[in-house]
Short mmCIF file of C-alpha atoms and ligand atoms in Angstrom, two decimals:
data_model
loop_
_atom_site.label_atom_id
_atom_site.label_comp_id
_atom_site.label_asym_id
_atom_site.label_seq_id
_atom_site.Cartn_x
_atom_site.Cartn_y
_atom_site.Cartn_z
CA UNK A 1148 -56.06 -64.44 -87.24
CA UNK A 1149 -53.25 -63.80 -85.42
CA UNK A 1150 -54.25 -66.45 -82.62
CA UNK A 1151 -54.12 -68.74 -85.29
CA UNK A 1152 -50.41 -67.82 -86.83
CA UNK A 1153 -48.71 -67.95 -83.30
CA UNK A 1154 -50.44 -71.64 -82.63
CA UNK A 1155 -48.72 -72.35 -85.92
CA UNK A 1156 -45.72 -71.25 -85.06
CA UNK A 1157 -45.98 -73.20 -81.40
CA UNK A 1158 -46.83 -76.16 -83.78
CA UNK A 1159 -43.98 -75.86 -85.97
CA UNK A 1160 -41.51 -75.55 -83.16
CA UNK A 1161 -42.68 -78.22 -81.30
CA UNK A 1162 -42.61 -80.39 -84.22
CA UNK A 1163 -38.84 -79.42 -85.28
CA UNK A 1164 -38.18 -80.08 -81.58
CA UNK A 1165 -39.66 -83.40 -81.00
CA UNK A 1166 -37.66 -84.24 -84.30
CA UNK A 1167 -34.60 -83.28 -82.66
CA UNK A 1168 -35.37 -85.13 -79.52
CA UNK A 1169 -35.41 -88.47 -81.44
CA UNK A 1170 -32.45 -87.78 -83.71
CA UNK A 1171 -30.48 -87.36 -79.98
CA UNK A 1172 -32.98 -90.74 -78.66
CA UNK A 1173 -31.06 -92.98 -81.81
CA UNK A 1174 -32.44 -96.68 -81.47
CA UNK A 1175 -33.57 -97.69 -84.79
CA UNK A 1176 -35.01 -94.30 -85.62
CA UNK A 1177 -31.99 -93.07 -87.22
CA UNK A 1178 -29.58 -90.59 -85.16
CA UNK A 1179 -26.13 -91.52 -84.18
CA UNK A 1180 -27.04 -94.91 -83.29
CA UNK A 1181 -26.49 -98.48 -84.84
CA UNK A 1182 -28.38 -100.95 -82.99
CA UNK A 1183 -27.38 -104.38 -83.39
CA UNK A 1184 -29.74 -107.43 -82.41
CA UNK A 1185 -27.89 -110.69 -81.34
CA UNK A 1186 -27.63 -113.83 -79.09
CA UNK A 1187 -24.82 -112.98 -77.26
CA UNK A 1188 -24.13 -116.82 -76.15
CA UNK A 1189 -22.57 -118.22 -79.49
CA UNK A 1190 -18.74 -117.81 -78.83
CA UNK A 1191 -16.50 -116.60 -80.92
CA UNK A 1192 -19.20 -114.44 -82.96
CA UNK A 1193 -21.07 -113.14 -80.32
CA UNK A 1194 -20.17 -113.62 -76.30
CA UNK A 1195 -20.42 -111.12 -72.98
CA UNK A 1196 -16.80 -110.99 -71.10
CA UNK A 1197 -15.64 -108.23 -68.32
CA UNK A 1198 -14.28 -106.09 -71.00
CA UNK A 1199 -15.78 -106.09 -74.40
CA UNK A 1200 -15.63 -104.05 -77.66
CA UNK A 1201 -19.22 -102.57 -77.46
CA UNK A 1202 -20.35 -102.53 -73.26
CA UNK A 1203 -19.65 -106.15 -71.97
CA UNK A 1204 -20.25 -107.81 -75.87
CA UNK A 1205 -17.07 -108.46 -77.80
CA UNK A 1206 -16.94 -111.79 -80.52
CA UNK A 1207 -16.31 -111.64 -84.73
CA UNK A 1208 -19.75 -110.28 -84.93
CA UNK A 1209 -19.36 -107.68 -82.78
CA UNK A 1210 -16.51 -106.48 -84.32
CA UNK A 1211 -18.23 -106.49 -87.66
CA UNK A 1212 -20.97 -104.60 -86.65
CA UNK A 1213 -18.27 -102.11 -85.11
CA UNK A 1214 -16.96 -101.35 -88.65
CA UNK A 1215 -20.10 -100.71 -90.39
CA UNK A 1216 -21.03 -98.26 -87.43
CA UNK A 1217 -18.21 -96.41 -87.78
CA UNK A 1218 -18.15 -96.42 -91.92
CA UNK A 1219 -21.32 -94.87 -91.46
CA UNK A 1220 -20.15 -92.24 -88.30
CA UNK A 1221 -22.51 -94.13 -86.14
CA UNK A 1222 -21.99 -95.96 -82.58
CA UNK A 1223 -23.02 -98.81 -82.01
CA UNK A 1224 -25.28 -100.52 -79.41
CA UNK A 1225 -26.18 -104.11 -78.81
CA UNK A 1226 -29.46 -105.07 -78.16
CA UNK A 1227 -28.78 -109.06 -76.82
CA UNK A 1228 -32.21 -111.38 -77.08
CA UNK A 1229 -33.36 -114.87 -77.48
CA UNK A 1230 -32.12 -116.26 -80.98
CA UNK A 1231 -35.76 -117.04 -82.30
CA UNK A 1232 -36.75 -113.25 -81.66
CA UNK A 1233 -34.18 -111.77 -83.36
CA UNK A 1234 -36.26 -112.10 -87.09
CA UNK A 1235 -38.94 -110.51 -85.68
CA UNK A 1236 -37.03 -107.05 -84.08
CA UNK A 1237 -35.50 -106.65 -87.60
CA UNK A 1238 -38.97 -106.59 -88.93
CA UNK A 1239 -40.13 -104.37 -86.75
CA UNK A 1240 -37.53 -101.76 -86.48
CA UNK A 1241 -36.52 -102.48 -82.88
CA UNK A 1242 -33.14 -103.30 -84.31
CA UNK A 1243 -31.66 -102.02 -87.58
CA UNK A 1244 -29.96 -105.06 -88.22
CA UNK A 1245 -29.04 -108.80 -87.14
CA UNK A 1246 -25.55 -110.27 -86.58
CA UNK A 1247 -25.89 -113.07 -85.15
CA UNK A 1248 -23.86 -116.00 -86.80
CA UNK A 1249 -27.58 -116.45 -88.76
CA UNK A 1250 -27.50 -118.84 -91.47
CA UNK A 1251 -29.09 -116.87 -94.59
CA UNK A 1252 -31.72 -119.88 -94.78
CA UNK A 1253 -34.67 -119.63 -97.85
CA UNK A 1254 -37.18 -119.63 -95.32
CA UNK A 1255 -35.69 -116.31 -93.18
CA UNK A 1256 -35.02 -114.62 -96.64
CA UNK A 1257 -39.26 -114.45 -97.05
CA UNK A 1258 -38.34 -112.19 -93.80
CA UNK A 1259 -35.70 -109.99 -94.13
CA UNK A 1260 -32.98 -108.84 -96.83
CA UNK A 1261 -29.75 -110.87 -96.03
CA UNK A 1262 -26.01 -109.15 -96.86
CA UNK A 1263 -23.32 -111.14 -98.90
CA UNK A 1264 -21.77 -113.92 -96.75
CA UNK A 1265 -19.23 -113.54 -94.67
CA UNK A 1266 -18.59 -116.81 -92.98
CA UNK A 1267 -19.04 -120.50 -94.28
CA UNK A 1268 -19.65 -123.00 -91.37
CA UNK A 1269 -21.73 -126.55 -90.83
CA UNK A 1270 -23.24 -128.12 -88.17
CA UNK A 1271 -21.23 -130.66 -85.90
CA UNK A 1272 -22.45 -133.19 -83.04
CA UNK A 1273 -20.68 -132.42 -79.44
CA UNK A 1274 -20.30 -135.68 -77.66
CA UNK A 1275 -18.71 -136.68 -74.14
CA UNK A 1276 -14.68 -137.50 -75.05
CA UNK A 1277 -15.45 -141.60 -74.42
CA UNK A 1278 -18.46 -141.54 -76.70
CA UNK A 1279 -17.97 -144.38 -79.21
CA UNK A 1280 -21.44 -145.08 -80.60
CA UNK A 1281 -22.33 -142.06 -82.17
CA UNK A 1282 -19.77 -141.54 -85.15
CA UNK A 1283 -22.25 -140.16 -87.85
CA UNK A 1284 -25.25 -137.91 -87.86
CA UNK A 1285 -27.79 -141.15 -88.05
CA UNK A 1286 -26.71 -142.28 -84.70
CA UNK A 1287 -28.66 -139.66 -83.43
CA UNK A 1288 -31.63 -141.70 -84.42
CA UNK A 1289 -30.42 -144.32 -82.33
CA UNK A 1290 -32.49 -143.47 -79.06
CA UNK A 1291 -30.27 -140.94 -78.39
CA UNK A 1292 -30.78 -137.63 -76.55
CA UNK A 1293 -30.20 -134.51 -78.66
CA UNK A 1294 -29.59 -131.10 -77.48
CA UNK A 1295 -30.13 -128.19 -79.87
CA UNK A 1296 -30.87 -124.73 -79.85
CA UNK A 1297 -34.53 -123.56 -80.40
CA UNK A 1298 -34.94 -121.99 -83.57
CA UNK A 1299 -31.37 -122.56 -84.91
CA UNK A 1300 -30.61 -124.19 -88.18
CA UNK A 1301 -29.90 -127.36 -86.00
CA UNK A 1302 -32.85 -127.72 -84.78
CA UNK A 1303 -34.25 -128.15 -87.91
CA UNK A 1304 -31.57 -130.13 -89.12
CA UNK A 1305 -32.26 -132.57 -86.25
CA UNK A 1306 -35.79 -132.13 -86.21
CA UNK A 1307 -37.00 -131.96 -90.29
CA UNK A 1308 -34.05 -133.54 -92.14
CA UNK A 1309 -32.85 -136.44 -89.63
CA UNK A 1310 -36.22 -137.17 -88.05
CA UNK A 1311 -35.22 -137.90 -84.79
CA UNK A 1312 -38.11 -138.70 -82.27
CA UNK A 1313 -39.73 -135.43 -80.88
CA UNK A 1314 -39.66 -137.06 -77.28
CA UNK A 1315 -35.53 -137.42 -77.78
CA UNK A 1316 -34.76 -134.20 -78.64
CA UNK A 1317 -34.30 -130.89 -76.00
CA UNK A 1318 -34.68 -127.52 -76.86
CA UNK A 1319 -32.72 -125.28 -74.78
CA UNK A 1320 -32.31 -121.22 -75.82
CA UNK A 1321 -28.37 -121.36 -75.21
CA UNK A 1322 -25.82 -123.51 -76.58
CA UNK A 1323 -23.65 -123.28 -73.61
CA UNK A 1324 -26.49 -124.30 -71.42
CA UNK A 1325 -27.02 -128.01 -73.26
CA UNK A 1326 -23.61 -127.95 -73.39
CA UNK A 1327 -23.19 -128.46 -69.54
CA UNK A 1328 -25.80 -131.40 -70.06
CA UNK A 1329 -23.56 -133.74 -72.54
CA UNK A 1330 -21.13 -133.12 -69.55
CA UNK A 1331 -23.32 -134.34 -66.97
CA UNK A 1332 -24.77 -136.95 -69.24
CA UNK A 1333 -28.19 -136.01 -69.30
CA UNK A 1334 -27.54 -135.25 -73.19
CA UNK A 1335 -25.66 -137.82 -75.66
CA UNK A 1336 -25.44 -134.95 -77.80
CA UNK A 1337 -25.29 -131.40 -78.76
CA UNK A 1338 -26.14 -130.13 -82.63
CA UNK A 1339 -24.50 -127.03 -83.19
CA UNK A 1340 -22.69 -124.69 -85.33
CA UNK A 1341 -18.64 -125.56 -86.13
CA UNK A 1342 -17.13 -122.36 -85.31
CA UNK A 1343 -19.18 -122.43 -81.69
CA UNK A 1344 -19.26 -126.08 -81.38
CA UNK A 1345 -15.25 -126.65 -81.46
CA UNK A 1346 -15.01 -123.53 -79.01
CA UNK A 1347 -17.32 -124.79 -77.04
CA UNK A 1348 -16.15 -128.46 -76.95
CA UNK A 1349 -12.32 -127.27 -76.49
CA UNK A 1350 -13.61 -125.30 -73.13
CA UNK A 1351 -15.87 -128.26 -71.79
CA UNK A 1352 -13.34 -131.37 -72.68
CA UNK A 1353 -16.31 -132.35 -75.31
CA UNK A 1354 -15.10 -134.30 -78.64
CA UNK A 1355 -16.39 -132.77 -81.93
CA UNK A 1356 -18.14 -135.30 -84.23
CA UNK A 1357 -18.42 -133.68 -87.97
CA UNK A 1358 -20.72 -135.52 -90.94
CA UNK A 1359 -20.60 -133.50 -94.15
CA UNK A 1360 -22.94 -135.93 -95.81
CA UNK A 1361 -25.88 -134.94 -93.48
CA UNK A 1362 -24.17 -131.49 -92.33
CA UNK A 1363 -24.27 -129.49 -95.42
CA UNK A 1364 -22.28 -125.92 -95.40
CA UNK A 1365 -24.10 -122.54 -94.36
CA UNK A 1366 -23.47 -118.89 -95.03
CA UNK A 1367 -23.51 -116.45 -92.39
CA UNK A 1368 -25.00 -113.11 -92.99
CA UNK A 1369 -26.44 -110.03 -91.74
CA UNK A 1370 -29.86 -109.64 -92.00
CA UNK A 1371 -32.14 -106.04 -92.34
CA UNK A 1372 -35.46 -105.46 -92.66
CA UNK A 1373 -36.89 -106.15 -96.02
CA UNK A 1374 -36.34 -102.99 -98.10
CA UNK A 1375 -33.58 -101.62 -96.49
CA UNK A 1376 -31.50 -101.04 -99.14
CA UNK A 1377 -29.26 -98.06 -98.11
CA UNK A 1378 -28.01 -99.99 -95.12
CA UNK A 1379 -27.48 -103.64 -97.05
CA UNK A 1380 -25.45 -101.61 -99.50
CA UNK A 1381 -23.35 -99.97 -96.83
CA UNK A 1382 -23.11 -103.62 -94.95
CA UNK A 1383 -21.87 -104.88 -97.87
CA UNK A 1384 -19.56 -102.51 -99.02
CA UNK A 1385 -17.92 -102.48 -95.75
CA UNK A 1386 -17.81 -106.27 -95.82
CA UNK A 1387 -16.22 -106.80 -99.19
CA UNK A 1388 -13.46 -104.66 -97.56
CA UNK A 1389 -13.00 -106.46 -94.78
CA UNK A 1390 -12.50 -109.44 -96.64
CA UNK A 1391 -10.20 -108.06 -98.97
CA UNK A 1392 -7.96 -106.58 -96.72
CA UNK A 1393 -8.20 -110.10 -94.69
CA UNK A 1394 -9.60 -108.68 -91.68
CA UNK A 1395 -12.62 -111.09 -91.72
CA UNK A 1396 -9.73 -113.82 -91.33
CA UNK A 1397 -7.61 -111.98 -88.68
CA UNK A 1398 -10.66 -112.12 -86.62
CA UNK A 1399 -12.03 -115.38 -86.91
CA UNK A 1400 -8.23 -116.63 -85.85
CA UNK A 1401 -8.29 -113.73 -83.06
CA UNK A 1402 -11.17 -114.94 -81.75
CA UNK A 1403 -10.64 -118.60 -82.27
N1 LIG B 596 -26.19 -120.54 -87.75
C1 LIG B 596 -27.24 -120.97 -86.89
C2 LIG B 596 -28.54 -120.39 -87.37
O1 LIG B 596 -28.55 -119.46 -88.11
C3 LIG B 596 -27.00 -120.59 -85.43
C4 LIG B 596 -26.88 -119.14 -85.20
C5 LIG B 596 -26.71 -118.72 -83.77
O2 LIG B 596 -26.78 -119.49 -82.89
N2 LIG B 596 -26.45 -117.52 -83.46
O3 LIG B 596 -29.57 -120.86 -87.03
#
């Protein structure tokens, strides 16, 4: 009897222990700890520089994600990974949520729970500064070679809705990678998002093609896992702030 009591006891210490273990661990199991998954190569919302906000990661995102941490007494941490895994780590509680300049798309909302938007952008087309021949987004058609980032709402764009020949197109998993190739010529053109593509074409001497009859508008959001209510609310909430107080704004020109 008594045997029994004190391995009960052992039980329920070690229990309350290994409790307090992961509460200290934070990651996505709660604790004192945000995590944030991104793609920390898509300038201004998300890039790595000597001195960042969070570690080496500093962008409009990053910042963002900053503000909900700290609404909610958290810090935060950045988890940076390949753009087409980020969907997946939400779902599976490796992160607790995505900000990643992600379009809130129909398909990725069968995924995850998005937040309100908080930033409106487009595609563009990123061409070498004496390009002449491609002026609109059916150029690309043209026998052109098209650089876009696997997984991104280009890539489908360029892929589903324009059509253009599977053997033309180049997948790459960073923007500023293909980038280098329009440079070098081995690309005629880069499909990306505004915000990133004029940043990135102002650094690289590129010129910025826009089409807003092909290129239709997308809303940026912050994704969680499906569910998570408690933390959309709180995303959202601290959002709506930040874009009444016009600090959503300040950023995007601070980091523009
Ligand atoms: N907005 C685009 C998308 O959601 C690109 C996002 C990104 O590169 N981080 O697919």
């Amino acid at each position: 009897m008594k045997k029994k009591l004190v391995k009960l006891m052992a039980m329920a210490v070690a229990s309350v222990m290994s409790i307090a273990v992961l509460a200290g661990c934070g990651g996505s199991k709660g604790g004192d700890t945000l995590v944030m998954g991104t793609n920390a190569a898509f300038p201004p919302f998300e890039f790595t520089t000597s001195e960042g906000l969070v570690g080496e990661f500093d962008g409009i995102d990053i910042a963002i994600a900053n503000n909900i941490a700290a609404s909610m007494g958290k810090t935060l941490t950045v988890e940076d990974m390949e753009f087409d895994g980020l969907i997946a780590s939400v779902k599976t509680g490796k992160v607790d949520l995505v900000v990643a300049g992600m379009t809130a798309t129909e398909e990725r909302a069968q995924s995850v729970d998005f937040s309100d938007t908080y930033f409106v952008a487009s595609q563009v087309m990123l061409v070498a500064p004496e390009n002449e021949d491609i002026t609109k987004a059916e150029d690309l058609k043209n026998d052109k070679n098209v650089g876009v980032v696997l997984g991104y709402t280009g890539d489908s764009i360029v892929t589903d809705t324009l059509g253009v020949a599977e053997e033309k197109i180049t997948r790459a998993n960073r923007a500023i990678d293909i980038v280098q190739d329009v440079k070098n010529g081995k690309l005629d053109a880069v499909v990306v998002d505004s915000a990133t593509g004029k940043a990135l074409a102002e650094k690289n001497g590129l010129k910025v093609v826009e089409d807003p009859t092909v290129f239709d508008t997308e809303e940026y959001a912050i994704a969680v896992k499906k569910g998570n209510t408690e933390l959309l609310k709180q995303i959202n909430k601290v959002l709506a702030d930040m874009k009444e107080s016009g600090e959503i704004d300040a950023l995007a020109e601070k980091y523009n």
